[in-house]
Each structure stands twice: as C-alpha cells, then as structure tokens.
PDB file of C-alpha atoms in Angstrom:
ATOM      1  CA  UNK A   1      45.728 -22.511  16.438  1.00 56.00           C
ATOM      2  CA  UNK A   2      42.466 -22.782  14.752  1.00 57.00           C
ATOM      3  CA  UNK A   3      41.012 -22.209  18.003  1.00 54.00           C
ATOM      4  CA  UNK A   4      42.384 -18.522  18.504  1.00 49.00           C
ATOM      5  CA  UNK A   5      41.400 -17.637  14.147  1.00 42.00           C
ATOM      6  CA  UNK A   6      38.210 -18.252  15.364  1.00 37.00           C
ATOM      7  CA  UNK A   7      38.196 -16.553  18.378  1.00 42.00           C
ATOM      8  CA  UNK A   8      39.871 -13.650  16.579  1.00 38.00           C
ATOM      9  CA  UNK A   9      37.270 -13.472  13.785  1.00 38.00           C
ATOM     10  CA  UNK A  10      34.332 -13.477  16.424  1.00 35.00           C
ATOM     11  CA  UNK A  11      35.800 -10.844  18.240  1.00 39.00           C
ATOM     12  CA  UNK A  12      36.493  -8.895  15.153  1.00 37.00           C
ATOM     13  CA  UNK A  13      33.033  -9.122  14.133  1.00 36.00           C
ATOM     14  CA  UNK A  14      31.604  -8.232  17.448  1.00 37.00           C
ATOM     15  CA  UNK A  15      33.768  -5.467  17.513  1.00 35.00           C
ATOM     16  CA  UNK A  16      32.130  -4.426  13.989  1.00 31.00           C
ATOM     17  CA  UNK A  17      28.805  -4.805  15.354  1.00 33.00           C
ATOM     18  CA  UNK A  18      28.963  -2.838  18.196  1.00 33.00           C
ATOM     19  CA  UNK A  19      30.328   0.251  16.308  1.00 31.00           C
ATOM     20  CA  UNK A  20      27.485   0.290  13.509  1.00 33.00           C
ATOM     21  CA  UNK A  21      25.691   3.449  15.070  1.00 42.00           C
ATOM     22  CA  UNK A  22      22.703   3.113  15.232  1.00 46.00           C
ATOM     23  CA  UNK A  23      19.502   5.816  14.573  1.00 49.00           C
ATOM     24  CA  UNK A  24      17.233   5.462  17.131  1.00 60.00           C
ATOM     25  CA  UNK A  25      14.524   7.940  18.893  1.00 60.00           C
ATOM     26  CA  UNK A  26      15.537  10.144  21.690  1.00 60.00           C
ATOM     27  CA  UNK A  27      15.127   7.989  24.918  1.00 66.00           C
ATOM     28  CA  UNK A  28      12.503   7.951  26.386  1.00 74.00           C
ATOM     29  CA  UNK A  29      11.733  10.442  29.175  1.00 85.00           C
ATOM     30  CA  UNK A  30       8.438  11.100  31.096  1.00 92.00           C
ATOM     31  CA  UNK A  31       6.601  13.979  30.531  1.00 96.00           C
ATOM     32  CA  UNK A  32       3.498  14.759  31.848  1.00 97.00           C
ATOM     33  CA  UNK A  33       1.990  18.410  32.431  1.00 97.00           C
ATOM     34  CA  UNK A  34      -0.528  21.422  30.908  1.00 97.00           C
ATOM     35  CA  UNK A  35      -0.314  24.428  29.762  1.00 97.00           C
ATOM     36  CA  UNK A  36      -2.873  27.380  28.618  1.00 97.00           C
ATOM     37  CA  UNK A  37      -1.072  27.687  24.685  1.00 95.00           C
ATOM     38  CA  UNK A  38      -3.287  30.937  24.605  1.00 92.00           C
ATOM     39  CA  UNK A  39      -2.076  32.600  27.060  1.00 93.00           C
ATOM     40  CA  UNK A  40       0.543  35.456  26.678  1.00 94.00           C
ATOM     41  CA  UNK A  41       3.476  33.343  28.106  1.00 94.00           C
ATOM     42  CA  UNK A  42       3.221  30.980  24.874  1.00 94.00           C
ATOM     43  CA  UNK A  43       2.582  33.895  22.212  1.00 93.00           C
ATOM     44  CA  UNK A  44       3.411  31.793  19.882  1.00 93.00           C
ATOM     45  CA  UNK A  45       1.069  29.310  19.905  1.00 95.00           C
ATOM     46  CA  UNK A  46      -1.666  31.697  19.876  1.00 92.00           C
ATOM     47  CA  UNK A  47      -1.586  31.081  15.812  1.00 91.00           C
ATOM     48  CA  UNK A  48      -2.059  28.477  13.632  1.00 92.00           C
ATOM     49  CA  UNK A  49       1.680  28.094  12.489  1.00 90.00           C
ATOM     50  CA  UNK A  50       3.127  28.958  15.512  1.00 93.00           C
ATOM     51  CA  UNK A  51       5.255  26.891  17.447  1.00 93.00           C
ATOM     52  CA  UNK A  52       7.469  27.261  21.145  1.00 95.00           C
ATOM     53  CA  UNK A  53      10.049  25.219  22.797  1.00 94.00           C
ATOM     54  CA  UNK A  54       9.374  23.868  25.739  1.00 95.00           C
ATOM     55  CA  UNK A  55      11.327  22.113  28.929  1.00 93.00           C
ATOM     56  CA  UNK A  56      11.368  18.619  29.914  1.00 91.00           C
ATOM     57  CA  UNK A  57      11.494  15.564  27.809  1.00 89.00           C
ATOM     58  CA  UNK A  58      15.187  14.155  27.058  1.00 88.00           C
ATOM     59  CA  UNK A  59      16.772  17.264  25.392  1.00 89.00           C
ATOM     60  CA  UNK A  60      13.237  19.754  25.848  1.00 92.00           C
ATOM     61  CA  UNK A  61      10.240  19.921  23.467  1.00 94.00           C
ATOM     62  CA  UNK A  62       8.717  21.916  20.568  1.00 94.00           C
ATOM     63  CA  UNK A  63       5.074  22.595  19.595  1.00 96.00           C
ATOM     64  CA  UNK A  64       3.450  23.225  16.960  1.00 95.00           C
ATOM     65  CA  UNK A  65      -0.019  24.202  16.773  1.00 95.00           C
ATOM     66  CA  UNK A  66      -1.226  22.660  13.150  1.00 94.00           C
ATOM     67  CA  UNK A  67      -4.719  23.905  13.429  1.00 95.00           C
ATOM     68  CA  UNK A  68      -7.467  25.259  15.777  1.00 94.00           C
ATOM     69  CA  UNK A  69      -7.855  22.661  18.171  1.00 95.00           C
ATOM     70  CA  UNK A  70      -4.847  20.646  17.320  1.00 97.00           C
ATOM     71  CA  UNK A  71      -1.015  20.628  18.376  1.00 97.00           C
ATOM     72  CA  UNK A  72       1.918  18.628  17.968  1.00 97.00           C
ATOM     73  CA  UNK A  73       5.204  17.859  20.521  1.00 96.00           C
ATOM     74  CA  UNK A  74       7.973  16.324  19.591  1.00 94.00           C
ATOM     75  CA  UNK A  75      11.400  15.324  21.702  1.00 93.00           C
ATOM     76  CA  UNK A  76      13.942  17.913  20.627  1.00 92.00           C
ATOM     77  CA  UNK A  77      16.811  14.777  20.610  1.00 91.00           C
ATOM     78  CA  UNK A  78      18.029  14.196  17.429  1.00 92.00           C
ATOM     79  CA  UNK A  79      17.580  10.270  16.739  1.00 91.00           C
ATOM     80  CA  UNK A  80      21.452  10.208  15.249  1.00 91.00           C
ATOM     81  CA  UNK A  81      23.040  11.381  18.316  1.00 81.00           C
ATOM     82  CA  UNK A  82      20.923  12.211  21.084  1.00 75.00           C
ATOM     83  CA  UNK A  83      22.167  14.932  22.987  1.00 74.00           C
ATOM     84  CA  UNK A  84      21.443  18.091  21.063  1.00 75.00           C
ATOM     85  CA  UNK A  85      17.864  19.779  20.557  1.00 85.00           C
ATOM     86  CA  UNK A  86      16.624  20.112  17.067  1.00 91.00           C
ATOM     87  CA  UNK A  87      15.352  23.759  16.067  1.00 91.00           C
ATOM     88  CA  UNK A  88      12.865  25.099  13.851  1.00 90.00           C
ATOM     89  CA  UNK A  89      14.668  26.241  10.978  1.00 86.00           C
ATOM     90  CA  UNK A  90      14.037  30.180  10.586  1.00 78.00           C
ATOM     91  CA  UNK A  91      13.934  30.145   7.107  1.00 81.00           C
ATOM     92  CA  UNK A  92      11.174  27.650   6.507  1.00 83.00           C
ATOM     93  CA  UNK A  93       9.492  27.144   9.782  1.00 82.00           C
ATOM     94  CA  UNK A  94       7.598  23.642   8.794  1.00 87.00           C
ATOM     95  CA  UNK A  95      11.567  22.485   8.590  1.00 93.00           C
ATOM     96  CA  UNK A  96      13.071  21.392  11.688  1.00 93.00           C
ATOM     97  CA  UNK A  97      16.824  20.299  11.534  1.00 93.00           C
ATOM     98  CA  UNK A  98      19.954  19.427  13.573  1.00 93.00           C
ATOM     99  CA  UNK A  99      22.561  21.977  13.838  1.00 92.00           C
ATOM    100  CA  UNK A 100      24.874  19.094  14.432  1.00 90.00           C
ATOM    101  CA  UNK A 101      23.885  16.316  11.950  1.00 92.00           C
ATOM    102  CA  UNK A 102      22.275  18.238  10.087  1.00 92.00           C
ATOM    103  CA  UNK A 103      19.169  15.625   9.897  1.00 94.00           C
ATOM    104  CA  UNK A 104      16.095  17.582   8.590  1.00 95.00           C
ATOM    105  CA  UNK A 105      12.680  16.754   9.497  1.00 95.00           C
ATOM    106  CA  UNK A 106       8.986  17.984   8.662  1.00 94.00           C
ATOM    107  CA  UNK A 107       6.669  19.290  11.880  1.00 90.00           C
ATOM    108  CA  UNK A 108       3.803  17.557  10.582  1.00 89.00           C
ATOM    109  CA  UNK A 109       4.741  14.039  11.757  1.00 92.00           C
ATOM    110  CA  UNK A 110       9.055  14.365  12.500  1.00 93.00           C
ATOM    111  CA  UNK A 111       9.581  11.915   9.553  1.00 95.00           C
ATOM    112  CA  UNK A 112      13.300  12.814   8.839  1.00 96.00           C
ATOM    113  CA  UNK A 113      13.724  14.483   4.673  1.00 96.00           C
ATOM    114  CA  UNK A 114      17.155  15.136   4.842  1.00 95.00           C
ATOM    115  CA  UNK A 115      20.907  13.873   6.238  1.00 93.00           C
ATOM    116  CA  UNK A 116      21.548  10.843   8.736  1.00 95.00           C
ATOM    117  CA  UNK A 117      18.403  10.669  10.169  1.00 93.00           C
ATOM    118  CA  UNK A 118      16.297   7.623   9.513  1.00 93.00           C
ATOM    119  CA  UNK A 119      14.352   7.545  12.555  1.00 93.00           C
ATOM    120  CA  UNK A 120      11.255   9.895  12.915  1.00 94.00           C
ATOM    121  CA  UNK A 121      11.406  12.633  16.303  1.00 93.00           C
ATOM    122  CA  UNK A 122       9.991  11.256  18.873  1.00 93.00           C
ATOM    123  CA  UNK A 123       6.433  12.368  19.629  1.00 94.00           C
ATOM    124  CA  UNK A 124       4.465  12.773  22.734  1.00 96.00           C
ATOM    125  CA  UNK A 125       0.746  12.916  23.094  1.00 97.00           C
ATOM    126  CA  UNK A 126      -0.800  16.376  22.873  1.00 98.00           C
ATOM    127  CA  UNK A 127      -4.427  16.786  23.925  1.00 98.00           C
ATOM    128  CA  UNK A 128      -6.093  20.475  23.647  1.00 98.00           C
ATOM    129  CA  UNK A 129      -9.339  20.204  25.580  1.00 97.00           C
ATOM    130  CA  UNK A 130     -11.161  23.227  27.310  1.00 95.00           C
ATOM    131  CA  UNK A 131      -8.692  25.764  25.995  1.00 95.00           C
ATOM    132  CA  UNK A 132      -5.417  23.746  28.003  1.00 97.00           C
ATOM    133  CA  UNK A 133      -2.670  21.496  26.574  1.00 98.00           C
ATOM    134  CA  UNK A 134      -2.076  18.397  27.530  1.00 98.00           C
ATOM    135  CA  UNK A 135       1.289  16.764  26.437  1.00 98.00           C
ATOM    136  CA  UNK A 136       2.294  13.167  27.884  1.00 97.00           C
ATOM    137  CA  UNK A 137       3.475  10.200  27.176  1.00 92.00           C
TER     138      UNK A 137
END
C-alpha cells in the first residue's frame, strides 16, 4: 500500500512538472541570406526607424534599422507560445507585442516590458557591410 502512495505522489508531481509552461525563445531555425535594405523592395529600411518583416526563421523575421550602418532581426515567435509572429505595434513603433499573449517587447534588444513574456525575442546576427544585409545565425 505504501508502495502505490508513493507511486501516486511521484506521478502526481511529474504530472505537475510537465504542465508548468515554460517561456522559452522561438526554436531555433537556420537562416542565412542578404539583402540590399536600400533598395526599393525594402522601403522601409531606407530610414533610420524603419523596420520590414521578413520570411524565414521559425514564424518570419523583422528588422529594424537602429542607425546608419546598423540593423537588428529578431525571430517573430513569441517565446510564450511559439507559433504566432509578433508585430510592430502601429502606435509606438519601438513596441513590438503579441496579438495573442499580449507579451510586449522593445526593438532595441527584444527584452520583453510587458505580459507573459520573460524570455527576450530571439535574435539573429545582422551584418550591413558594402551597402548589403547580412542576417544569420
């Protein structure tokens, strides 16, 4: 009898355990390619400020061009759930956010302000060399 309590209480706890969710980054997914940001077919990273969304990655990308010569790309997957792409908000566009958390996070580095979110967006690598982008991972 003692035997099955324990068993019980184990499997109760497992069973705990495995439901915790947990807030992770986007998985992982390989991206590797260039583009010309100045060019007319990304408008709107012709501007400091501006920012486009991209394919590939786990759920696509956006990028942001923070200065000049410097850009940032980030995994649209929301770390709470994974499976929808986060947006820039419209009102505030240094905000993005999760239309279905609603997880908020700033463009400068994707640390998470606001709801579930406690893992940053993940971010890929974005070199700007020779007027082309580079994003990988």
């Amino acid at each position: 009898m003692r035997k099955i309590a324990v068993i019980a209480t184990l499997t109760i706890f497992a069973t705990l355990l495995s439901s915790c969710k947990k807030d992770e980054e986007a998985p992982l997914a390989y991206v590797n390619f260039t583009i010309d940001p100045n060019s007319p077919a990304y408008g709107p990273l012709n501007t400091v400020g501006g920012y486009a969304y991209l394919t590939g990655g786990y759920c696509g990308l956006v990028v942001f061009r923070t200065s000049y010569n410097e850009f940032v790309a980030y995994e649209r997957g929301c770390p709470v759930h994974n499976t929808t792409g986060v947006e820039v908000d419209p009102d505030n566009s240094v905000i993005l956010f999760c239309p279905d958390c609603g997880s908020q996070f700033i463009y400068t580095d994707g640390t998470p302000i606001q709801g579930p979110a406690k893992a940053p967006l993940r971010q890929y690598n974005a070199d700007y060399s020779g007027g082309l982008l580079h994003i990988y991972n």
